[in-house]
Coordinates of C-alpha atoms and ligand atoms in Angstrom, one line a residue:
M1 CA -23.3 3.5 -18.8
T2 CA -22.2 0.7 -21.2
T3 CA -21.4 -2.6 -19.5
D4 CA -18.8 -5.0 -20.7
I5 CA -17.9 -8.2 -18.9
I6 CA -14.2 -8.9 -19.2
A7 CA -13.3 -12.6 -19.4
P8 CA -11.5 -13.9 -16.3
P9 CA -7.8 -14.7 -17.2
T10 CA -6.2 -18.1 -17.0
V11 CA -3.7 -18.4 -14.3
G12 CA -0.1 -18.7 -15.5
Q13 CA 3.0 -18.7 -13.3
T14 CA 2.6 -20.3 -9.8
K15 CA 6.3 -21.1 -8.9
N16 CA 8.8 -19.0 -7.0
L17 CA 11.4 -16.8 -8.7
I18 CA 14.9 -17.5 -7.3
A19 CA 18.2 -16.6 -9.1
G20 CA 16.3 -16.1 -12.4
Q21 CA 14.7 -19.6 -12.2
W22 CA 11.1 -20.5 -11.7
I23 CA 11.1 -23.2 -9.1
D24 CA 8.8 -25.2 -6.8
A25 CA 9.1 -24.8 -3.0
Q26 CA 11.9 -27.1 -1.7
S27 CA 9.3 -28.9 0.4
G28 CA 7.1 -29.4 -2.6
E29 CA 4.3 -27.7 -0.6
T30 CA 1.6 -25.6 -2.3
F31 CA -1.3 -23.6 -1.0
D32 CA -4.7 -22.7 -2.6
T33 CA -5.4 -19.2 -3.8
Y34 CA -9.0 -18.0 -4.3
S35 CA -11.1 -15.7 -6.4
P36 CA -12.9 -13.4 -3.9
S37 CA -15.8 -12.8 -6.2
T38 CA -16.7 -16.5 -6.4
G39 CA -15.1 -17.9 -3.2
R40 CA -13.6 -20.7 -5.3
A41 CA -9.9 -21.8 -5.4
I42 CA -8.3 -20.8 -8.7
A43 CA -4.7 -22.1 -8.4
R44 CA -2.2 -23.9 -6.2
V45 CA 0.9 -21.8 -5.6
A46 CA 4.4 -22.8 -4.4
S47 CA 4.5 -22.4 -0.6
G48 CA 7.9 -21.2 0.4
D49 CA 9.4 -21.5 3.9
S50 CA 12.7 -20.7 5.6
N51 CA 14.6 -22.9 3.2
D52 CA 13.3 -21.1 0.1
I53 CA 13.9 -17.8 1.7
N54 CA 17.4 -18.8 2.5
Q55 CA 18.0 -19.8 -1.1
A56 CA 16.4 -16.5 -2.3
V57 CA 18.5 -14.4 0.1
T58 CA 21.6 -16.2 -1.0
A59 CA 20.8 -15.4 -4.7
A60 CA 20.1 -11.7 -3.8
R61 CA 23.3 -11.5 -1.8
K62 CA 25.3 -13.0 -4.7
A63 CA 23.7 -10.6 -7.2
F64 CA 24.5 -7.7 -4.9
E65 CA 28.1 -8.7 -4.2
S66 CA 29.3 -10.1 -7.5
G67 CA 26.6 -9.9 -10.2
P68 CA 26.4 -7.4 -13.1
W69 CA 23.9 -5.2 -11.1
P70 CA 26.4 -3.3 -8.9
K71 CA 28.8 -2.7 -11.8
M72 CA 26.1 -1.5 -14.2
S73 CA 26.0 2.2 -14.8
A74 CA 23.1 4.0 -13.1
R75 CA 21.8 5.2 -16.4
D76 CA 21.6 1.6 -17.7
R77 CA 19.8 0.6 -14.5
G78 CA 17.3 3.4 -15.2
K79 CA 16.8 2.1 -18.8
L80 CA 15.8 -1.3 -17.4
L81 CA 13.2 0.4 -15.1
F82 CA 11.8 2.3 -18.2
K83 CA 11.7 -1.1 -20.0
L84 CA 9.7 -2.7 -17.2
A85 CA 7.3 0.3 -17.2
D86 CA 6.8 -0.2 -20.9
L87 CA 6.1 -3.9 -20.5
I88 CA 3.5 -3.2 -17.7
E89 CA 1.9 -0.7 -20.1
E90 CA 1.8 -3.3 -22.9
N91 CA 0.4 -6.0 -20.6
A92 CA -2.0 -3.7 -18.7
Q93 CA -5.2 -5.5 -19.5
E94 CA -3.9 -8.9 -18.7
L95 CA -2.3 -7.7 -15.4
A96 CA -5.4 -5.9 -14.4
A97 CA -7.6 -9.0 -15.0
L98 CA -5.3 -11.2 -13.0
E99 CA -5.4 -8.7 -10.1
V100 CA -9.2 -8.7 -10.3
L101 CA -9.3 -12.4 -10.3
N102 CA -7.1 -12.8 -7.2
N103 CA -8.1 -9.7 -5.2
G104 CA -11.8 -9.0 -6.1
K105 CA -11.4 -5.3 -6.9
P106 CA -13.3 -3.8 -9.9
I107 CA -11.5 -3.9 -13.2
S108 CA -12.4 -0.2 -13.9
E109 CA -10.5 0.8 -10.8
V110 CA -7.4 -1.3 -11.5
L111 CA -7.2 0.2 -15.0
A112 CA -7.8 3.8 -13.8
A113 CA -5.8 3.8 -10.6
D114 CA -3.4 0.9 -9.9
I115 CA -1.9 0.4 -13.3
P116 CA -1.3 4.1 -14.2
L117 CA 0.3 4.6 -10.8
M118 CA 2.5 1.6 -11.2
I119 CA 3.7 2.8 -14.7
S120 CA 4.4 6.3 -13.5
T121 CA 6.2 5.1 -10.4
F122 CA 8.6 2.9 -12.4
R123 CA 9.2 5.8 -14.8
Y124 CA 9.7 8.3 -11.9
Y125 CA 12.3 6.1 -10.2
A126 CA 13.9 5.2 -13.6
G127 CA 14.6 8.9 -13.8
W128 CA 16.1 9.0 -10.4
A129 CA 18.6 6.2 -11.0
D130 CA 21.3 8.4 -12.4
K131 CA 20.5 11.4 -10.2
V132 CA 21.5 9.8 -6.9
Y133 CA 24.9 11.3 -5.8
G134 CA 26.7 12.7 -2.8
E135 CA 28.3 16.0 -1.9
T136 CA 31.7 17.5 -1.4
I137 CA 32.1 18.8 2.2
P138 CA 34.2 21.9 2.9
V139 CA 36.0 20.4 5.9
D140 CA 38.1 22.5 8.3
A141 CA 41.3 20.5 7.6
P142 CA 43.7 22.0 5.0
G143 CA 44.7 19.6 2.3
Y144 CA 41.9 17.2 3.0
F145 CA 39.3 16.4 0.4
C146 CA 36.0 15.1 1.9
Y147 CA 33.0 13.8 0.0
T148 CA 30.0 11.5 0.3
R149 CA 28.8 8.7 -1.8
K150 CA 25.3 7.3 -1.9
E151 CA 25.5 3.6 -1.9
P152 CA 22.7 0.9 -2.1
V153 CA 21.8 -0.5 1.3
G154 CA 22.1 -4.0 0.0
V155 CA 19.6 -6.9 0.1
C156 CA 16.1 -5.8 0.8
G157 CA 13.3 -8.0 2.2
Q158 CA 9.9 -6.7 1.0
I159 CA 6.7 -7.9 2.6
I160 CA 3.5 -6.6 1.1
P161 CA -0.2 -6.9 1.8
W162 CA -3.2 -8.0 -0.4
N163 CA -5.1 -4.8 -0.9
F164 CA -3.0 -3.3 -3.7
P165 CA -0.8 -6.3 -4.6
M166 CA 0.8 -4.8 -7.7
L167 CA 1.0 -1.2 -6.5
M168 CA 2.6 -2.2 -3.2
L169 CA 5.1 -4.3 -5.1
T170 CA 5.9 -1.3 -7.3
W171 CA 6.4 1.0 -4.3
K172 CA 9.0 -1.5 -3.0
W173 CA 10.7 -2.6 -6.2
A174 CA 11.1 0.8 -8.0
P175 CA 13.1 2.8 -5.5
A176 CA 15.1 -0.3 -4.5
L177 CA 16.0 -1.0 -8.1
A178 CA 16.8 2.6 -8.9
S179 CA 19.2 2.6 -5.8
G180 CA 21.0 -0.5 -7.0
C181 CA 19.7 -2.9 -4.3
T182 CA 18.8 -6.5 -4.8
M183 CA 15.6 -7.9 -3.3
V184 CA 13.4 -10.8 -2.0
L185 CA 9.7 -10.1 -2.2
K186 CA 7.2 -12.0 -0.1
P187 CA 3.7 -11.2 -1.5
A188 CA 0.6 -11.6 0.7
E189 CA -0.7 -15.2 0.9
Q190 CA -4.1 -14.0 -0.2
T191 CA -2.8 -12.5 -3.5
P192 CA 0.2 -14.3 -4.8
L193 CA -0.4 -14.2 -8.5
T194 CA 0.3 -10.8 -10.0
A195 CA 3.7 -10.6 -8.4
L196 CA 4.7 -13.7 -10.3
R197 CA 3.5 -12.2 -13.6
L198 CA 5.4 -9.0 -12.8
G199 CA 8.4 -11.2 -12.0
E200 CA 8.1 -12.6 -15.5
L201 CA 8.0 -9.1 -17.0
A202 CA 11.1 -8.1 -14.9
V203 CA 13.0 -11.1 -16.4
E204 CA 11.8 -10.1 -19.9
A205 CA 12.9 -6.5 -19.3
G206 CA 16.4 -7.9 -18.7
I207 CA 16.9 -7.2 -15.0
P208 CA 19.8 -9.6 -14.2
K209 CA 19.1 -12.8 -12.4
G210 CA 19.1 -12.7 -8.6
V211 CA 18.3 -9.0 -8.5
I212 CA 14.5 -9.7 -8.0
N213 CA 13.5 -12.8 -6.2
I214 CA 9.9 -13.7 -5.3
V215 CA 9.0 -16.3 -2.6
N216 CA 5.3 -16.8 -1.9
G217 CA 4.3 -18.3 1.4
F218 CA 2.8 -17.4 4.8
G219 CA 3.7 -14.6 7.1
E220 CA 4.6 -16.8 10.0
T221 CA 6.9 -19.0 8.0
A222 CA 8.3 -17.2 4.8
G223 CA 7.8 -13.7 6.1
D224 CA 9.3 -14.5 9.5
A225 CA 12.4 -16.1 7.9
L226 CA 13.0 -13.1 5.7
V227 CA 12.8 -10.8 8.7
K228 CA 15.3 -12.9 10.7
H229 CA 17.7 -13.7 8.0
P230 CA 21.2 -12.2 8.6
G231 CA 21.8 -11.8 4.9
V232 CA 19.0 -9.2 4.6
D233 CA 20.0 -5.6 5.2
K234 CA 16.6 -3.9 5.2
I235 CA 13.0 -4.8 5.5
A236 CA 10.2 -2.7 3.9
F237 CA 6.9 -3.8 5.2
T238 CA 3.3 -2.8 4.5
G239 CA 0.5 -4.3 6.6
E240 CA -0.9 -4.1 10.1
Y241 CA 0.8 -2.3 12.9
K242 CA 0.6 -5.5 15.1
T243 CA 2.6 -7.3 12.5
A244 CA 5.1 -4.4 12.3
Q245 CA 5.6 -4.8 16.1
I246 CA 6.5 -8.4 15.6
I247 CA 8.8 -7.6 12.7
M248 CA 10.5 -4.8 14.7
A249 CA 11.3 -7.2 17.5
N250 CA 12.4 -10.0 15.2
A251 CA 14.7 -7.7 13.2
A252 CA 16.4 -6.3 16.3
P253 CA 19.0 -9.0 16.7
T254 CA 20.4 -8.3 13.2
L255 CA 19.8 -4.5 13.4
K256 CA 18.0 -4.3 10.0
R257 CA 16.9 -1.0 8.6
L258 CA 13.1 -0.9 8.8
T259 CA 10.4 1.1 7.0
F260 CA 6.8 0.5 7.7
E261 CA 3.6 1.6 6.0
L262 CA 0.8 0.6 8.3
G263 CA -2.9 1.2 9.0
G264 CA -5.1 4.1 9.7
K265 CA -8.4 5.5 10.9
S266 CA -8.2 8.7 8.9
P267 CA -10.4 11.7 9.7
N268 CA -12.3 13.3 6.9
V269 CA -13.6 16.6 8.1
V270 CA -16.4 18.5 6.3
F271 CA -17.2 22.1 7.3
A272 CA -20.6 23.7 6.6
D273 CA -19.1 26.0 4.1
A274 CA -17.8 23.2 1.9
D275 CA -19.0 22.5 -1.6
L276 CA -21.4 19.7 -0.6
N277 CA -21.5 17.9 -3.9
K278 CA -17.7 17.6 -4.0
A279 CA -17.6 16.7 -0.3
V280 CA -20.1 13.9 -0.7
A281 CA -18.3 12.5 -3.7
G282 CA -15.0 12.8 -1.7
A283 CA -16.5 11.0 1.3
M284 CA -17.7 8.2 -1.0
A285 CA -14.3 7.8 -2.7
G286 CA -12.6 8.3 0.7
I287 CA -14.2 5.2 2.3
F288 CA -15.6 3.0 -0.4
F289 CA -12.7 3.0 -2.9
N290 CA -11.2 -0.5 -3.2
Q291 CA -14.0 -1.9 -1.0
G292 CA -12.6 0.2 1.9
E293 CA -9.5 -2.0 1.9
V294 CA -7.3 1.1 1.9
C295 CA -4.9 2.0 4.7
C296 CA -5.7 5.7 4.3
A297 CA -9.5 5.2 4.0
G298 CA -11.5 8.2 5.4
S299 CA -13.2 6.0 7.9
R300 CA -14.0 8.7 10.5
L301 CA -16.2 11.3 8.8
F302 CA -16.6 14.4 10.9
I303 CA -19.6 16.6 9.7
E304 CA -20.3 20.1 11.1
E305 CA -23.6 20.0 12.9
E306 CA -25.5 22.5 10.7
I307 CA -25.1 20.4 7.6
H308 CA -25.1 17.0 9.2
D309 CA -28.6 15.8 8.3
E310 CA -28.5 17.0 4.7
F311 CA -25.0 15.6 4.2
V312 CA -26.0 12.2 5.7
S313 CA -29.1 12.1 3.5
R314 CA -27.1 12.7 0.3
F315 CA -24.3 10.5 1.4
S316 CA -26.5 7.5 2.2
D317 CA -28.4 7.9 -1.1
A318 CA -25.1 7.8 -3.0
A319 CA -24.0 4.7 -0.9
D320 CA -27.3 2.9 -1.6
A321 CA -26.9 3.6 -5.4
R322 CA -23.3 2.2 -5.5
K323 CA -23.1 -0.8 -7.8
V324 CA -21.6 -3.7 -5.9
G325 CA -20.9 -7.0 -7.7
D326 CA -19.0 -8.8 -10.4
P327 CA -15.6 -7.1 -10.5
F328 CA -15.1 -8.2 -14.2
D329 CA -18.1 -6.0 -15.1
T330 CA -16.7 -2.6 -16.3
S331 CA -19.6 -0.7 -14.7
T332 CA -19.1 -2.3 -11.2
E333 CA -18.0 0.3 -8.6
Q334 CA -17.3 -2.0 -5.7
G335 CA -16.0 -5.6 -5.8
A336 CA -15.5 -8.3 -3.2
Q337 CA -13.6 -8.2 0.1
V338 CA -10.4 -10.2 -0.4
S339 CA -11.0 -13.2 1.8
K340 CA -13.6 -15.0 3.9
E341 CA -11.6 -14.0 7.0
Q342 CA -11.7 -10.3 6.0
F343 CA -15.4 -10.6 5.1
D344 CA -16.2 -12.1 8.5
K345 CA -14.1 -9.4 10.2
V346 CA -16.0 -6.6 8.4
M347 CA -19.4 -8.2 9.1
S348 CA -18.6 -8.6 12.8
Y349 CA -17.7 -4.9 13.0
I350 CA -21.0 -4.1 11.3
E351 CA -22.8 -6.1 14.0
L352 CA -20.9 -4.2 16.6
G353 CA -21.8 -0.9 14.9
K354 CA -25.5 -1.8 15.0
Q355 CA -25.2 -2.1 18.8
E356 CA -23.2 1.1 19.2
A357 CA -24.7 3.4 16.6
N358 CA -27.4 3.9 13.9
C359 CA -27.0 2.1 10.6
V360 CA -28.3 4.4 7.8
A361 CA -27.0 2.6 4.7
G362 CA -25.9 -1.0 4.0
G363 CA -25.2 -3.1 7.0
E364 CA -25.4 -6.4 5.1
S365 CA -23.6 -8.7 2.7
V366 CA -24.5 -9.1 -1.0
G367 CA -25.4 -12.3 -2.8
D368 CA -24.7 -15.9 -1.9
K369 CA -21.3 -16.4 -3.4
G370 CA -18.1 -14.5 -3.0
W371 CA -17.4 -12.0 -0.2
F372 CA -19.4 -8.8 -1.0
V373 CA -20.4 -6.2 1.6
R374 CA -22.8 -3.3 1.0
P375 CA -21.4 0.2 1.6
T376 CA -22.3 0.8 5.2
I377 CA -22.7 4.1 7.1
F378 CA -23.1 4.5 10.8
T379 CA -24.3 7.8 12.3
N380 CA -24.5 8.9 16.0
V381 CA -21.0 7.6 16.4
Q382 CA -18.8 8.9 19.1
N383 CA -15.1 9.1 18.5
D384 CA -14.3 6.7 21.4
M385 CA -16.5 3.9 20.2
R386 CA -14.7 0.8 18.9
I387 CA -16.0 1.3 15.3
A388 CA -14.4 4.8 15.4
Q389 CA -11.1 3.7 16.8
E390 CA -10.3 0.3 15.3
E391 CA -9.3 -0.2 11.7
I392 CA -12.1 -2.2 10.0
F393 CA -10.5 -2.3 6.5
G394 CA -13.9 -2.6 4.8
P395 CA -16.7 -0.4 3.3
V396 CA -17.8 0.9 6.7
V397 CA -17.7 4.5 7.8
S398 CA -18.5 6.3 11.1
V399 CA -20.1 9.7 10.9
I400 CA -19.4 11.9 13.9
P401 CA -21.0 15.4 14.2
F402 CA -18.9 18.3 15.5
K403 CA -19.6 21.9 16.5
D404 CA -16.4 23.8 16.3
T405 CA -12.9 23.8 14.8
N406 CA -10.9 23.2 18.0
E407 CA -13.1 20.3 18.9
V408 CA -12.7 18.6 15.5
I409 CA -9.0 19.1 15.5
E410 CA -8.7 17.5 18.9
Q411 CA -11.0 14.6 18.0
S412 CA -9.4 14.0 14.6
N413 CA -6.1 13.6 16.4
T414 CA -7.5 11.3 19.1
T415 CA -6.4 8.0 17.4
I416 CA -3.3 5.9 17.6
Y417 CA -3.0 6.3 13.8
G418 CA -1.7 9.2 11.7
L419 CA -1.6 8.1 8.0
A420 CA -3.9 10.6 6.3
A421 CA -6.6 13.3 6.9
A422 CA -8.8 15.5 4.8
V423 CA -10.6 18.7 5.2
W424 CA -13.4 20.2 3.1
T425 CA -14.0 24.0 3.3
R426 CA -14.0 27.1 1.2
D427 CA -12.3 29.0 4.0
I428 CA -8.6 29.1 3.2
S429 CA -7.6 29.9 6.8
K430 CA -9.4 26.9 8.2
A431 CA -7.9 24.7 5.5
F432 CA -4.3 25.8 6.4
R433 CA -5.1 25.6 10.2
L434 CA -6.3 22.0 9.9
S435 CA -3.5 21.0 7.5
E436 CA -1.0 22.1 10.1
S437 CA -2.8 20.7 13.2
M438 CA -3.7 17.2 11.9
R439 CA -1.0 14.8 12.8
A440 CA -0.9 12.7 9.7
G441 CA 1.5 11.9 6.9
T442 CA -0.8 13.2 4.2
V443 CA -3.5 15.9 4.4
W444 CA -5.9 16.4 1.5
V445 CA -7.7 19.7 1.2
N446 CA -10.9 19.5 -0.9
C447 CA -9.9 16.2 -2.3
Y448 CA -9.3 12.6 -1.2
N449 CA -7.0 9.7 -2.3
T450 CA -4.9 11.7 -4.7
F451 CA -1.5 10.0 -5.2
D452 CA 1.6 10.6 -7.2
A453 CA 4.9 8.8 -7.6
G454 CA 6.6 12.0 -6.6
A455 CA 4.5 12.7 -3.5
P456 CA 5.8 11.1 -0.3
F457 CA 3.3 8.8 1.5
G458 CA 3.5 7.3 5.0
G459 CA 2.4 7.7 8.5
Y460 CA 2.9 9.4 11.9
K461 CA 2.4 7.4 15.1
Y462 CA 1.2 3.8 14.6
S463 CA 0.7 4.4 10.9
G464 CA 4.3 3.9 10.0
Q465 CA 7.9 4.8 9.8
G466 CA 9.6 6.4 6.8
R467 CA 7.9 7.4 3.6
E468 CA 7.3 5.7 0.3
C469 CA 7.2 7.5 -3.1
G470 CA 9.0 10.7 -3.9
K471 CA 12.7 11.5 -3.2
D472 CA 12.1 10.5 0.4
A473 CA 11.7 6.8 -0.5
L474 CA 15.1 6.7 -2.2
N475 CA 16.8 7.4 1.1
N476 CA 15.3 4.3 2.6
Y477 CA 17.5 2.3 0.1
L478 CA 20.7 4.2 0.4
E479 CA 23.7 4.4 2.8
T480 CA 25.8 7.5 3.0
K481 CA 29.5 6.8 2.8
T482 CA 31.9 9.6 3.8
V483 CA 35.3 9.5 2.1
W484 CA 38.3 11.5 3.5
V485 CA 41.3 12.0 1.2
N486 CA 44.6 13.4 2.5
T487 CA 46.1 15.3 -0.4
N488 CA 49.0 16.7 1.6
Ligands
ADP1 P1 -3.4 -8.8 7.2 O1 -3.8 -9.3 8.6 O2 -4.3 -7.7 6.7 O3 -3.3 -9.9 6.2 P2 -0.7 -8.6 7.8 O4 0.1 -7.4 8.5 O5 -0.9 -9.8 8.7 O6 -2.1 -8.0 7.4 O7 0.0 -9.1 6.5 C1 0.8 -8.3 5.6 C2 2.0 -9.1 5.2 O8 2.8 -9.4 6.3 C3 1.6 -10.4 4.5 O9 2.5 -10.6 3.4 C4 1.9 -11.4 5.5 O10 2.2 -12.7 5.0 C5 3.0 -10.8 6.3 N1 3.2 -11.3 7.6 C6 2.3 -11.6 8.5 N2 2.9 -12.0 9.7 C7 4.2 -11.9 9.6 C8 5.3 -12.1 10.4 N3 5.2 -12.6 11.7 N4 6.6 -11.9 9.9 C9 6.7 -11.4 8.7 N5 5.7 -11.2 7.8 C10 4.5 -11.4 8.2

């Protein structure tokens, strides 16, 4: 494989975007943001609090109530989304490098996964903009004409995590824009930079001022203020379920609409009749993609007993061979964990795993700078162990052997989560049986981590509420108005 080292980008925008202006926090405060691959601070970013959130919500409210956005034809709104997609495509290399700098993920993955999905998501919802309409209802009242209108829900507060900063922004912005909403985005404090660059591109695309506002800051201050603000109609949140519980309680007094995309402990089930090469590759991608910082990571790997030893041997060879290191190197397969805090959390779970189970690959950090962790595999895991039940959010997988189909269905559903699940088999009956029985928002059959702008994504149980992507996500951003007209 040829190896190129991409030059790290220089950091540009660090201010907040409010009402079309790039401005410092009212308090003048900033916070450091880091490069996970070196552990060094790379920029100081405006640190918004409740005053900045209030200013941004006021701007979004004004843009919603009286700006050009609500009056613009849906087709013209769609054109602006197409334009933003084009600008992302034109600036893909620069955006990807900035994401790598601030998040630590490998450049090859950003260019192969995050960026193409972002572009297709903006184009997908650009296409929806002028296809959102109501119905006429045949009411049982002579002379009455009854119809519905689909109207934007209003001002949306969007709170996103650090694992896919640009893609999570896209999943929030694109359907909200297509629906005619205005918004205030609060990026994760670990990864504030790419949202600001995308904000610049949104301004360049011609999205009117106040429609998109971005306030960086911490969850407990800026995020909290956004959730509680009476001028916000809806919160779309991606992050930990424990944060969602706080958000749900804090949003209750103002009865905000809420959608959540939360964590997971997804079962990845391999039957003895599966294509083993594909299943091993799928298990690798399932858990180690994006350093394991993936809400739908296949972190519980159920292997049918008769192939267990062979599977584990091939899987651990593949894990040992995985290239972990400089995310700017195009041949790197796994980059750095996002922060010292996450690195410490993952390493403490690895220590716990060594007490509870057998470590057959990895189990250690890499290098003496940055926050790198070797792909780690535990065997002899039981489903009720902490490493099999708690979300680690790192490159750590629990292998659990199973004997029969009923047992694996029961065990795979024994979790508080329900985001995703996968099954590997050549037996179509088993594939359908598991697809129906597994309580998860997405089931992959003989594949893992496939995504599409049109395919709904979200969780059962503690993994979420509502769906992102697809037609489903549009409904999160729409109210239905019923109009009765007496023609008598
Ligand atoms: P993690 O612990 O992995 O960082 P979180 O769920 O805490 O995941 O963070 C996801 C997003 O939620 C971030 O943007 C963070 O700032 C925000 N956040 C954290 N706490 C709160 C809160 N109490 N209210 C609103 N947003 C919050």
